[in-house]
Amino acid sequence: SLPGGRILSANRAALDIFGYDSEEELCTRGLPELLVDADDGRLLPGSLERNGIARGLELRMRRKDCSDFWASVSAITQVSELGERQHLCFVEDVTERKRSEAALADELTWRRILLEQSRDGIVVLDQDGGVVEANLRFAGMLGYSLEGLRHLHVWDWDATLPRDTLLEMVSTVDEAGDHFESQHRRKDGTIYDVEISTNGAVLGGRKYIFCVCRDITERKRAE
């Protein structure tokens, strides 16, 4: 593009991205016409002339059919043989990546809601029995803050089994999981009854154990 924003030339990939049939047709457009937000000055000539370069700007851009898409744009300022300042722009359609990021963000939000709103205590252990993550319910059951809980291991609260046995259980639990009753020790030393469901999974080459813990003290008293 030229300093006024007029498009000087474009390659075949650019024509495909913007939906134009020929380079001549695209060159009748000005760069601001391709921006959904024409007031976004990051890619306009004035900004490029001041900064000389732009890297990985994520912008909404417009195709010939007026549909819009997410683009990652990098640009550099150069001087032509005639002494004109020109801007060489590299445009990549990243719409699918942005959709994937949005879907992942939605999934993480749902998981966070489920984790935080669960009436059961949920804790994730690593292959050494240490706490990776837990919800507020589990921390409250044990009487710890979430931060304090992250420094503990399963034997710090299990009141029924020795450390070696707990480590063996951690190493053997798999995707089929297990379901059993136990007792947990709170920070203040009091003991309460729990029902635990566990599942093991390997993520990124490391094993994790997902535990759902339900306080069954009242049920045990009734029994």
mmCIF file of N, CA and C in Angstrom, residues 78-214:
data_model
loop_
_atom_site.group_PDB
_atom_site.id
_atom_site.type_symbol
_atom_site.label_atom_id
_atom_site.label_comp_id
_atom_site.label_asym_id
_atom_site.label_seq_id
_atom_site.Cartn_x
_atom_site.Cartn_y
_atom_site.Cartn_z
ATOM 1 N N GLN A 78 8.907 0.699 3.731
ATOM 2 C CA GLN A 78 10.093 0.699 2.878
ATOM 3 C C GLN A 78 10.005 1.871 1.895
ATOM 4 N N VAL A 79 11.120 2.222 1.293
ATOM 5 C CA VAL A 79 11.179 3.333 0.344
ATOM 6 C C VAL A 79 11.444 2.763 -1.043
ATOM 7 N N SER A 80 10.602 3.136 -2.003
ATOM 8 C CA SER A 80 10.741 2.626 -3.366
ATOM 9 C C SER A 80 11.900 3.311 -4.073
ATOM 10 N N GLU A 81 12.194 2.830 -5.298
ATOM 11 C CA GLU A 81 13.270 3.424 -6.094
ATOM 12 C C GLU A 81 12.982 4.885 -6.429
ATOM 13 N N LEU A 82 11.694 5.238 -6.420
ATOM 14 C CA LEU A 82 11.301 6.621 -6.716
ATOM 15 C C LEU A 82 11.250 7.479 -5.461
ATOM 16 N N GLY A 83 11.648 6.889 -4.334
ATOM 17 C CA GLY A 83 11.663 7.641 -3.082
ATOM 18 C C GLY A 83 10.328 7.698 -2.369
ATOM 19 N N GLU A 84 9.353 6.913 -2.823
ATOM 20 C CA GLU A 84 8.039 6.889 -2.161
ATOM 21 C C GLU A 84 8.069 5.930 -0.979
ATOM 22 N N ARG A 85 7.440 6.342 0.105
ATOM 23 C CA ARG A 85 7.311 5.456 1.276
ATOM 24 C C ARG A 85 6.137 4.512 1.037
ATOM 25 N N GLN A 86 6.424 3.219 1.075
ATOM 26 C CA GLN A 86 5.408 2.207 0.851
ATOM 27 C C GLN A 86 5.369 1.258 2.046
ATOM 28 N N HIS A 87 4.250 0.568 2.184
ATOM 29 C CA HIS A 87 4.071 -0.336 3.328
ATOM 30 C C HIS A 87 3.771 -1.739 2.803
ATOM 31 N N LEU A 88 4.636 -2.672 3.136
ATOM 32 C CA LEU A 88 4.477 -4.059 2.721
ATOM 33 C C LEU A 88 3.748 -4.809 3.833
ATOM 34 N N CYS A 89 2.551 -5.313 3.513
ATOM 35 C CA CYS A 89 1.698 -5.947 4.530
ATOM 36 C C CYS A 89 1.588 -7.449 4.274
ATOM 37 N N PHE A 90 1.690 -8.213 5.332
ATOM 38 C CA PHE A 90 1.525 -9.671 5.290
ATOM 39 C C PHE A 90 0.253 -10.007 6.070
ATOM 40 N N VAL A 91 -0.715 -10.613 5.397
ATOM 41 C CA VAL A 91 -2.026 -10.868 5.988
ATOM 42 C C VAL A 91 -2.274 -12.371 6.059
ATOM 43 N N GLU A 92 -2.643 -12.832 7.240
ATOM 44 C CA GLU A 92 -2.992 -14.250 7.430
ATOM 45 C C GLU A 92 -4.396 -14.343 8.023
ATOM 46 N N ASP A 93 -5.244 -15.157 7.405
ATOM 47 C CA ASP A 93 -6.602 -15.381 7.914
ATOM 48 C C ASP A 93 -6.516 -16.312 9.128
ATOM 49 N N VAL A 94 -6.855 -15.791 10.299
ATOM 50 C CA VAL A 94 -6.758 -16.593 11.533
ATOM 51 C C VAL A 94 -8.139 -16.795 12.157
ATOM 52 N N THR A 95 -9.188 -16.754 11.327
ATOM 53 C CA THR A 95 -10.556 -16.884 11.825
ATOM 54 C C THR A 95 -10.761 -18.192 12.583
ATOM 55 N N GLU A 96 -10.300 -19.304 11.999
ATOM 56 C CA GLU A 96 -10.500 -20.604 12.649
ATOM 57 C C GLU A 96 -9.767 -20.666 13.981
ATOM 58 N N ARG A 97 -8.555 -20.090 14.028
ATOM 59 C CA ARG A 97 -7.818 -20.081 15.287
ATOM 60 C C ARG A 97 -8.564 -19.287 16.341
ATOM 61 N N LYS A 98 -9.120 -18.147 15.945
ATOM 62 C CA LYS A 98 -9.870 -17.324 16.892
ATOM 63 C C LYS A 98 -11.119 -18.054 17.362
ATOM 64 N N ARG A 99 -11.766 -18.784 16.471
ATOM 65 C CA ARG A 99 -12.942 -19.568 16.871
ATOM 66 C C ARG A 99 -12.546 -20.652 17.861
ATOM 67 N N SER A 100 -11.422 -21.303 17.596
ATOM 68 C CA SER A 100 -10.951 -22.346 18.509
ATOM 69 C C SER A 100 -10.626 -21.760 19.876
ATOM 70 N N GLU A 101 -9.992 -20.580 19.882
ATOM 71 C CA GLU A 101 -9.670 -19.922 21.148
ATOM 72 C C GLU A 101 -10.930 -19.561 21.909
ATOM 73 N N ALA A 102 -11.955 -19.082 21.188
ATOM 74 C CA ALA A 102 -13.216 -18.716 21.840
ATOM 75 C C ALA A 102 -13.903 -19.955 22.403
ATOM 76 N N ALA A 103 -13.882 -21.057 21.614
ATOM 77 C CA ALA A 103 -14.504 -22.298 22.086
ATOM 78 C C ALA A 103 -13.790 -22.823 23.317
ATOM 79 N N LEU A 104 -12.441 -22.736 23.315
ATOM 80 C CA LEU A 104 -11.673 -23.191 24.468
ATOM 81 C C LEU A 104 -11.979 -22.328 25.684
ATOM 82 N N ALA A 105 -12.090 -21.020 25.477
ATOM 83 C CA ALA A 105 -12.402 -20.121 26.587
ATOM 84 C C ALA A 105 -13.772 -20.448 27.166
ATOM 85 N N ASP A 106 -14.744 -20.752 26.288
ATOM 86 C CA ASP A 106 -16.081 -21.122 26.764
ATOM 87 C C ASP A 106 -16.025 -22.423 27.564
ATOM 88 N N GLU A 107 -15.242 -23.388 27.051
ATOM 89 C CA GLU A 107 -15.127 -24.673 27.745
ATOM 90 C C GLU A 107 -14.490 -24.493 29.119
ATOM 91 N N LEU A 108 -13.437 -23.673 29.177
ATOM 92 C CA LEU A 108 -12.777 -23.426 30.451
ATOM 93 C C LEU A 108 -13.703 -22.721 31.423
ATOM 94 N N THR A 109 -14.553 -21.819 30.901
ATOM 95 C CA THR A 109 -15.519 -21.129 31.759
ATOM 96 C C THR A 109 -16.519 -22.120 32.335
ATOM 97 N N TRP A 110 -17.038 -23.012 31.482
ATOM 98 C CA TRP A 110 -17.975 -24.024 31.960
ATOM 99 C C TRP A 110 -17.330 -24.907 33.022
ATOM 100 N N ARG A 111 -16.097 -25.313 32.768
ATOM 101 C CA ARG A 111 -15.412 -26.185 33.725
ATOM 102 C C ARG A 111 -15.172 -25.463 35.048
ATOM 103 N N ARG A 112 -14.811 -24.175 34.950
ATOM 104 C CA ARG A 112 -14.583 -23.396 36.173
ATOM 105 C C ARG A 112 -15.875 -23.272 36.975
ATOM 106 N N ILE A 113 -17.001 -23.035 36.257
ATOM 107 C CA ILE A 113 -18.288 -22.932 36.949
ATOM 108 C C ILE A 113 -18.638 -24.245 37.635
ATOM 109 N N LEU A 114 -18.468 -25.359 36.900
ATOM 110 C CA LEU A 114 -18.762 -26.665 37.479
ATOM 111 C C LEU A 114 -17.872 -26.941 38.689
ATOM 112 N N LEU A 115 -16.595 -26.564 38.575
ATOM 113 C CA LEU A 115 -15.650 -26.794 39.666
ATOM 114 C C LEU A 115 -16.014 -25.960 40.883
ATOM 115 N N GLU A 116 -16.339 -24.690 40.654
ATOM 116 C CA GLU A 116 -16.596 -23.792 41.768
ATOM 117 C C GLU A 116 -17.952 -24.019 42.411
ATOM 118 N N GLN A 117 -18.935 -24.453 41.589
ATOM 119 C CA GLN A 117 -20.280 -24.607 42.118
ATOM 120 C C GLN A 117 -20.571 -26.009 42.657
ATOM 121 N N SER A 118 -19.636 -26.920 42.491
ATOM 122 C CA SER A 118 -19.861 -28.284 42.969
ATOM 123 C C SER A 118 -20.042 -28.323 44.485
ATOM 124 N N ARG A 119 -20.990 -29.135 44.953
ATOM 125 C CA ARG A 119 -21.202 -29.308 46.394
ATOM 126 C C ARG A 119 -20.204 -30.300 46.980
ATOM 127 N N ASP A 120 -19.485 -30.995 46.108
ATOM 128 C CA ASP A 120 -18.461 -31.941 46.557
ATOM 129 C C ASP A 120 -17.089 -31.285 46.478
ATOM 130 N N GLY A 121 -16.179 -31.795 47.297
ATOM 131 C CA GLY A 121 -14.803 -31.336 47.219
ATOM 132 C C GLY A 121 -14.104 -31.997 46.046
ATOM 133 N N ILE A 122 -13.384 -31.219 45.271
ATOM 134 C CA ILE A 122 -12.664 -31.750 44.115
ATOM 135 C C ILE A 122 -11.193 -31.372 44.253
ATOM 136 N N VAL A 123 -10.323 -32.378 44.115
ATOM 137 C CA VAL A 123 -8.890 -32.128 44.196
ATOM 138 C C VAL A 123 -8.195 -32.942 43.114
ATOM 139 N N VAL A 124 -7.188 -32.344 42.484
ATOM 140 C CA VAL A 124 -6.383 -33.021 41.469
ATOM 141 C C VAL A 124 -4.987 -33.208 42.044
ATOM 142 N N LEU A 125 -4.501 -34.453 42.015
ATOM 143 C CA LEU A 125 -3.181 -34.789 42.539
ATOM 144 C C LEU A 125 -2.229 -35.106 41.394
ATOM 145 N N ASP A 126 -0.939 -34.848 41.613
ATOM 146 C CA ASP A 126 0.041 -35.288 40.630
ATOM 147 C C ASP A 126 0.501 -36.698 40.983
ATOM 148 N N GLN A 127 1.443 -37.235 40.209
ATOM 149 C CA GLN A 127 1.869 -38.614 40.396
ATOM 150 C C GLN A 127 2.658 -38.825 41.691
ATOM 151 N N ASP A 128 3.014 -37.712 42.355
ATOM 152 C CA ASP A 128 3.695 -37.807 43.641
ATOM 153 C C ASP A 128 2.763 -37.568 44.820
ATOM 154 N N GLY A 129 1.459 -37.451 44.526
ATOM 155 C CA GLY A 129 0.489 -37.251 45.596
ATOM 156 C C GLY A 129 0.315 -35.812 46.028
ATOM 157 N N GLY A 130 0.954 -34.862 45.326
ATOM 158 C CA GLY A 130 0.836 -33.454 45.668
ATOM 159 C C GLY A 130 -0.380 -32.816 45.026
ATOM 160 N N VAL A 131 -0.875 -31.726 45.611
ATOM 161 C CA VAL A 131 -2.053 -31.037 45.108
ATOM 162 C C VAL A 131 -1.675 -30.174 43.902
ATOM 163 N N VAL A 132 -2.366 -30.391 42.789
ATOM 164 C CA VAL A 132 -2.204 -29.569 41.602
ATOM 165 C C VAL A 132 -3.268 -28.481 41.571
ATOM 166 N N GLU A 133 -4.489 -28.860 41.874
ATOM 167 C CA GLU A 133 -5.613 -27.921 41.858
ATOM 168 C C GLU A 133 -6.716 -28.465 42.755
ATOM 169 N N ALA A 134 -7.540 -27.572 43.276
ATOM 170 C CA ALA A 134 -8.670 -27.979 44.114
ATOM 171 C C ALA A 134 -9.710 -26.875 44.067
ATOM 172 N N ASN A 135 -10.941 -27.217 44.412
ATOM 173 C CA ASN A 135 -11.962 -26.181 44.474
ATOM 174 C C ASN A 135 -12.115 -25.680 45.911
ATOM 175 N N LEU A 136 -12.875 -24.612 46.049
ATOM 176 C CA LEU A 136 -13.054 -23.996 47.366
ATOM 177 C C LEU A 136 -13.743 -24.943 48.333
ATOM 178 N N ARG A 137 -14.654 -25.763 47.810
ATOM 179 C CA ARG A 137 -15.374 -26.703 48.671
ATOM 180 C C ARG A 137 -14.402 -27.671 49.350
ATOM 181 N N PHE A 138 -13.439 -28.201 48.592
ATOM 182 C CA PHE A 138 -12.486 -29.138 49.187
ATOM 183 C C PHE A 138 -11.603 -28.432 50.218
ATOM 184 N N ALA A 139 -11.148 -27.223 49.875
ATOM 185 C CA ALA A 139 -10.328 -26.466 50.827
ATOM 186 C C ALA A 139 -11.110 -26.199 52.105
ATOM 187 N N GLY A 140 -12.397 -25.842 51.966
ATOM 188 C CA GLY A 140 -13.226 -25.579 53.136
ATOM 189 C C GLY A 140 -13.459 -26.819 53.973
ATOM 190 N N MET A 141 -13.601 -27.962 53.324
ATOM 191 C CA MET A 141 -13.794 -29.216 54.054
ATOM 192 C C MET A 141 -12.610 -29.503 54.965
ATOM 193 N N LEU A 142 -11.408 -29.175 54.497
ATOM 194 C CA LEU A 142 -10.203 -29.436 55.283
ATOM 195 C C LEU A 142 -9.809 -28.259 56.174
ATOM 196 N N GLY A 143 -10.428 -27.098 55.947
ATOM 197 C CA GLY A 143 -10.114 -25.937 56.780
ATOM 198 C C GLY A 143 -8.882 -25.172 56.334
ATOM 199 N N TYR A 144 -8.502 -25.320 55.056
ATOM 200 C CA TYR A 144 -7.341 -24.604 54.520
ATOM 201 C C TYR A 144 -7.795 -23.555 53.502
ATOM 202 N N SER A 145 -6.918 -22.602 53.220
ATOM 203 C CA SER A 145 -7.112 -21.734 52.069
ATOM 204 C C SER A 145 -6.648 -22.506 50.845
ATOM 205 N N LEU A 146 -7.069 -22.046 49.656
ATOM 206 C CA LEU A 146 -6.617 -22.709 48.428
ATOM 207 C C LEU A 146 -5.099 -22.652 48.303
ATOM 208 N N GLU A 147 -4.517 -21.526 48.677
ATOM 209 C CA GLU A 147 -3.067 -21.386 48.597
ATOM 210 C C GLU A 147 -2.376 -22.340 49.555
ATOM 211 N N GLY A 148 -2.901 -22.446 50.770
ATOM 212 C CA GLY A 148 -2.316 -23.354 51.745
ATOM 213 C C GLY A 148 -2.441 -24.805 51.331
ATOM 214 N N LEU A 149 -3.541 -25.120 50.637
ATOM 215 C CA LEU A 149 -3.786 -26.490 50.202
ATOM 216 C C LEU A 149 -2.776 -26.943 49.158
ATOM 217 N N ARG A 150 -2.302 -26.020 48.349
ATOM 218 C CA ARG A 150 -1.405 -26.383 47.250
ATOM 219 C C ARG A 150 -0.027 -26.838 47.726
ATOM 220 N N HIS A 151 0.260 -26.669 49.007
ATOM 221 C CA HIS A 151 1.542 -27.115 49.550
ATOM 222 C C HIS A 151 1.432 -28.504 50.194
ATOM 223 N N LEU A 152 0.247 -29.120 50.137
ATOM 224 C CA LEU A 152 0.018 -30.391 50.827
ATOM 225 C C LEU A 152 0.104 -31.581 49.882
ATOM 226 N N HIS A 153 0.223 -32.769 50.496
ATOM 227 C CA HIS A 153 0.129 -34.047 49.803
ATOM 228 C C HIS A 153 -1.016 -34.841 50.417
ATOM 229 N N VAL A 154 -1.448 -35.871 49.703
ATOM 230 C CA VAL A 154 -2.628 -36.614 50.121
ATOM 231 C C VAL A 154 -2.480 -37.184 51.535
ATOM 232 N N TRP A 155 -1.261 -37.562 51.937
ATOM 233 C CA TRP A 155 -1.082 -38.118 53.285
ATOM 234 C C TRP A 155 -1.183 -37.063 54.391
ATOM 235 N N ASP A 156 -1.194 -35.783 53.985
ATOM 236 C CA ASP A 156 -1.354 -34.735 54.996
ATOM 237 C C ASP A 156 -2.787 -34.662 55.514
ATOM 238 N N TRP A 157 -3.745 -35.221 54.752
ATOM 239 C CA TRP A 157 -5.134 -35.181 55.233
ATOM 240 C C TRP A 157 -5.788 -36.557 55.347
ATOM 241 N N ASP A 158 -5.251 -37.583 54.693
ATOM 242 C CA ASP A 158 -5.855 -38.907 54.840
ATOM 243 C C ASP A 158 -5.505 -39.468 56.214
ATOM 244 N N ALA A 159 -6.534 -39.876 56.952
ATOM 245 C CA ALA A 159 -6.342 -40.303 58.343
ATOM 246 C C ALA A 159 -6.390 -41.814 58.507
ATOM 247 N N THR A 160 -6.444 -42.560 57.389
ATOM 248 C CA THR A 160 -6.626 -44.000 57.508
ATOM 249 C C THR A 160 -5.460 -44.827 56.965
ATOM 250 N N LEU A 161 -4.717 -44.310 56.002
ATOM 251 C CA LEU A 161 -3.709 -45.115 55.330
ATOM 252 C C LEU A 161 -2.328 -44.485 55.455
ATOM 253 N N PRO A 162 -1.268 -45.312 55.544
ATOM 254 C CA PRO A 162 0.099 -44.768 55.591
ATOM 255 C C PRO A 162 0.530 -44.221 54.235
ATOM 256 N N ARG A 163 1.587 -43.444 54.267
ATOM 257 C CA ARG A 163 2.071 -42.762 53.060
ATOM 258 C C ARG A 163 2.388 -43.738 51.937
ATOM 259 N N ASP A 164 3.074 -44.845 52.231
ATOM 260 C CA ASP A 164 3.463 -45.799 51.196
ATOM 261 C C ASP A 164 2.242 -46.382 50.498
ATOM 262 N N THR A 165 1.200 -46.689 51.272
ATOM 263 C CA THR A 165 -0.018 -47.252 50.686
ATOM 264 C C THR A 165 -0.714 -46.233 49.802
ATOM 265 N N LEU A 166 -0.750 -44.985 50.250
ATOM 266 C CA LEU A 166 -1.372 -43.930 49.456
ATOM 267 C C LEU A 166 -0.624 -43.715 48.141
ATOM 268 N N LEU A 167 0.715 -43.730 48.191
ATOM 269 C CA LEU A 167 1.502 -43.582 46.970
ATOM 270 C C LEU A 167 1.254 -44.745 46.009
ATOM 271 N N GLU A 168 1.085 -45.932 46.540
ATOM 272 C CA GLU A 168 0.790 -47.091 45.697
ATOM 273 C C GLU A 168 -0.572 -46.930 45.024
ATOM 274 N N MET A 169 -1.558 -46.423 45.780
ATOM 275 C CA MET A 169 -2.883 -46.190 45.206
ATOM 276 C C MET A 169 -2.812 -45.141 44.088
ATOM 277 N N VAL A 170 -2.029 -44.100 44.323
ATOM 278 C CA VAL A 170 -1.877 -43.055 43.316
ATOM 279 C C VAL A 170 -1.258 -43.618 42.042
ATOM 280 N N SER A 171 -0.293 -44.509 42.189
ATOM 281 C CA SER A 171 0.409 -45.051 41.024
ATOM 282 C C SER A 171 -0.427 -46.068 40.252
ATOM 283 N N THR A 172 -1.396 -46.703 40.906
ATOM 284 C CA THR A 172 -2.157 -47.767 40.247
ATOM 285 C C THR A 172 -3.519 -47.319 39.721
ATOM 286 N N VAL A 173 -4.065 -46.214 40.222
ATOM 287 C CA VAL A 173 -5.384 -45.795 39.756
ATOM 288 C C VAL A 173 -5.305 -45.426 38.276
ATOM 289 N N ASP A 174 -6.319 -45.831 37.492
ATOM 290 C CA ASP A 174 -6.312 -45.573 36.054
ATOM 291 C C ASP A 174 -7.631 -44.932 35.643
ATOM 292 N N GLU A 175 -7.907 -44.945 34.334
ATOM 293 C CA GLU A 175 -9.112 -44.298 33.843
ATOM 294 C C GLU A 175 -10.379 -44.969 34.361
ATOM 295 N N ALA A 176 -10.291 -46.262 34.685
ATOM 296 C CA ALA A 176 -11.460 -46.955 35.229
ATOM 297 C C ALA A 176 -11.823 -46.417 36.596
ATOM 298 N N GLY A 177 -10.813 -45.909 37.312
ATOM 299 C CA GLY A 177 -11.060 -45.250 38.588
ATOM 300 C C GLY A 177 -11.357 -46.200 39.737
ATOM 301 N N ASP A 178 -11.738 -45.605 40.848
ATOM 302 C CA ASP A 178 -12.054 -46.368 42.061
ATOM 303 C C ASP A 178 -13.069 -45.575 42.866
ATOM 304 N N HIS A 179 -13.736 -46.268 43.760
ATOM 305 C CA HIS A 179 -14.746 -45.635 44.619
ATOM 306 C C HIS A 179 -14.651 -46.296 45.991
ATOM 307 N N PHE A 180 -14.447 -45.485 47.025
ATOM 308 C CA PHE A 180 -14.259 -46.058 48.355
ATOM 309 C C PHE A 180 -14.566 -45.012 49.424
ATOM 310 N N GLU A 181 -14.631 -45.475 50.664
ATOM 311 C CA GLU A 181 -14.827 -44.578 51.807
ATOM 312 C C GLU A 181 -13.531 -44.464 52.594
ATOM 313 N N SER A 182 -13.327 -43.302 53.187
ATOM 314 C CA SER A 182 -12.129 -43.073 53.975
ATOM 315 C C SER A 182 -12.441 -42.029 55.050
ATOM 316 N N GLN A 183 -11.407 -41.545 55.693
ATOM 317 C CA GLN A 183 -11.546 -40.460 56.655
ATOM 318 C C GLN A 183 -10.465 -39.422 56.392
ATOM 319 N N HIS A 184 -10.867 -38.155 56.503
ATOM 320 C CA HIS A 184 -9.927 -37.067 56.302
ATOM 321 C C HIS A 184 -9.710 -36.293 57.595
ATOM 322 N N ARG A 185 -8.508 -35.765 57.703
ATOM 323 C CA ARG A 185 -8.126 -34.982 58.874
ATOM 324 C C ARG A 185 -8.102 -33.497 58.517
ATOM 325 N N ARG A 186 -8.885 -32.711 59.236
ATOM 326 C CA ARG A 186 -8.888 -31.268 58.995
ATOM 327 C C ARG A 186 -7.623 -30.630 59.550
ATOM 328 N N LYS A 187 -7.442 -29.362 59.188
ATOM 329 C CA LYS A 187 -6.287 -28.602 59.666
ATOM 330 C C LYS A 187 -6.251 -28.549 61.184
ATOM 331 N N ASP A 188 -7.442 -28.514 61.812
ATOM 332 C CA ASP A 188 -7.494 -28.442 63.279
ATOM 333 C C ASP A 188 -7.380 -29.810 63.944
ATOM 334 N N GLY A 189 -7.178 -30.873 63.158
ATOM 335 C CA GLY A 189 -6.976 -32.208 63.695
ATOM 336 C C GLY A 189 -8.221 -33.055 63.810
ATOM 337 N N THR A 190 -9.403 -32.482 63.628
ATOM 338 C CA THR A 190 -10.633 -33.269 63.705
ATOM 339 C C THR A 190 -10.761 -34.165 62.475
ATOM 340 N N ILE A 191 -11.495 -35.273 62.660
ATOM 341 C CA ILE A 191 -11.634 -36.283 61.619
ATOM 342 C C ILE A 191 -13.075 -36.314 61.129
ATOM 343 N N TYR A 192 -13.249 -36.494 59.821
ATOM 344 C CA TYR A 192 -14.601 -36.656 59.295
ATOM 345 C C TYR A 192 -14.594 -37.738 58.211
ATOM 346 N N ASP A 193 -15.762 -38.318 57.969
ATOM 347 C CA ASP A 193 -15.907 -39.408 57.004
ATOM 348 C C ASP A 193 -16.125 -38.858 55.603
ATOM 349 N N VAL A 194 -15.500 -39.510 54.612
ATOM 350 C CA VAL A 194 -15.646 -39.085 53.220
ATOM 351 C C VAL A 194 -15.885 -40.273 52.310
ATOM 352 N N GLU A 195 -16.579 -40.002 51.232
ATOM 353 C CA GLU A 195 -16.760 -40.953 50.138
ATOM 354 C C GLU A 195 -15.993 -40.381 48.953
ATOM 355 N N ILE A 196 -15.117 -41.186 48.349
ATOM 356 C CA ILE A 196 -14.189 -40.676 47.337
ATOM 357 C C ILE A 196 -14.339 -41.456 46.035
ATOM 358 N N SER A 197 -14.386 -40.710 44.930
ATOM 359 C CA SER A 197 -14.328 -41.298 43.595
ATOM 360 C C SER A 197 -13.056 -40.783 42.934
ATOM 361 N N THR A 198 -12.261 -41.684 42.376
ATOM 362 C CA THR A 198 -10.990 -41.280 41.762
ATOM 363 C C THR A 198 -10.898 -41.781 40.322
ATOM 364 N N ASN A 199 -10.193 -41.024 39.515
ATOM 365 C CA ASN A 199 -9.863 -41.427 38.145
ATOM 366 C C ASN A 199 -8.458 -40.940 37.817
ATOM 367 N N GLY A 200 -7.695 -41.778 37.108
ATOM 368 C CA GLY A 200 -6.356 -41.387 36.707
ATOM 369 C C GLY A 200 -6.317 -41.062 35.229
ATOM 370 N N ALA A 201 -5.453 -40.126 34.846
ATOM 371 C CA ALA A 201 -5.300 -39.772 33.436
ATOM 372 C C ALA A 201 -3.877 -39.280 33.211
ATOM 373 N N VAL A 202 -3.344 -39.558 32.023
ATOM 374 C CA VAL A 202 -2.011 -39.085 31.655
ATOM 375 C C VAL A 202 -2.179 -37.911 30.712
ATOM 376 N N LEU A 203 -1.674 -36.755 31.113
ATOM 377 C CA LEU A 203 -1.764 -35.530 30.322
ATOM 378 C C LEU A 203 -0.373 -34.936 30.168
ATOM 379 N N GLY A 204 0.044 -34.737 28.935
ATOM 380 C CA GLY A 204 1.363 -34.171 28.695
ATOM 381 C C GLY A 204 2.488 -35.018 29.255
ATOM 382 N N GLY A 205 2.293 -36.329 29.280
ATOM 383 C CA GLY A 205 3.324 -37.232 29.759
ATOM 384 C C GLY A 205 3.379 -37.384 31.269
ATOM 385 N N ARG A 206 2.493 -36.710 31.986
ATOM 386 C CA ARG A 206 2.451 -36.828 33.444
ATOM 387 C C ARG A 206 1.090 -37.366 33.872
ATOM 388 N N LYS A 207 1.121 -38.141 34.953
ATOM 389 C CA LYS A 207 -0.116 -38.732 35.453
ATOM 390 C C LYS A 207 -0.760 -37.818 36.483
ATOM 391 N N TYR A 208 -2.089 -37.702 36.390
ATOM 392 C CA TYR A 208 -2.855 -36.913 37.347
ATOM 393 C C TYR A 208 -4.016 -37.749 37.870
ATOM 394 N N ILE A 209 -4.380 -37.495 39.106
ATOM 395 C CA ILE A 209 -5.475 -38.227 39.733
ATOM 396 C C ILE A 209 -6.553 -37.230 40.125
ATOM 397 N N PHE A 210 -7.748 -37.436 39.594
ATOM 398 C CA PHE A 210 -8.885 -36.558 39.849
ATOM 399 C C PHE A 210 -9.757 -37.198 40.934
ATOM 400 N N CYS A 211 -9.940 -36.486 42.019
ATOM 401 C CA CYS A 211 -10.659 -37.020 43.169
ATOM 402 C C CYS A 211 -11.872 -36.150 43.495
ATOM 403 N N VAL A 212 -13.026 -36.788 43.619
ATOM 404 C CA VAL A 212 -14.245 -36.111 44.064
ATOM 405 C C VAL A 212 -14.566 -36.652 45.458
ATOM 406 N N CYS A 213 -14.597 -35.742 46.434
ATOM 407 C CA CYS A 213 -14.734 -36.139 47.835
ATOM 408 C C CYS A 213 -16.023 -35.580 48.421
ATOM 409 N N ARG A 214 -16.827 -36.453 48.999
ATOM 410 C CA ARG A 214 -18.096 -36.040 49.602
ATOM 411 C C ARG A 214 -18.070 -36.309 51.101
#
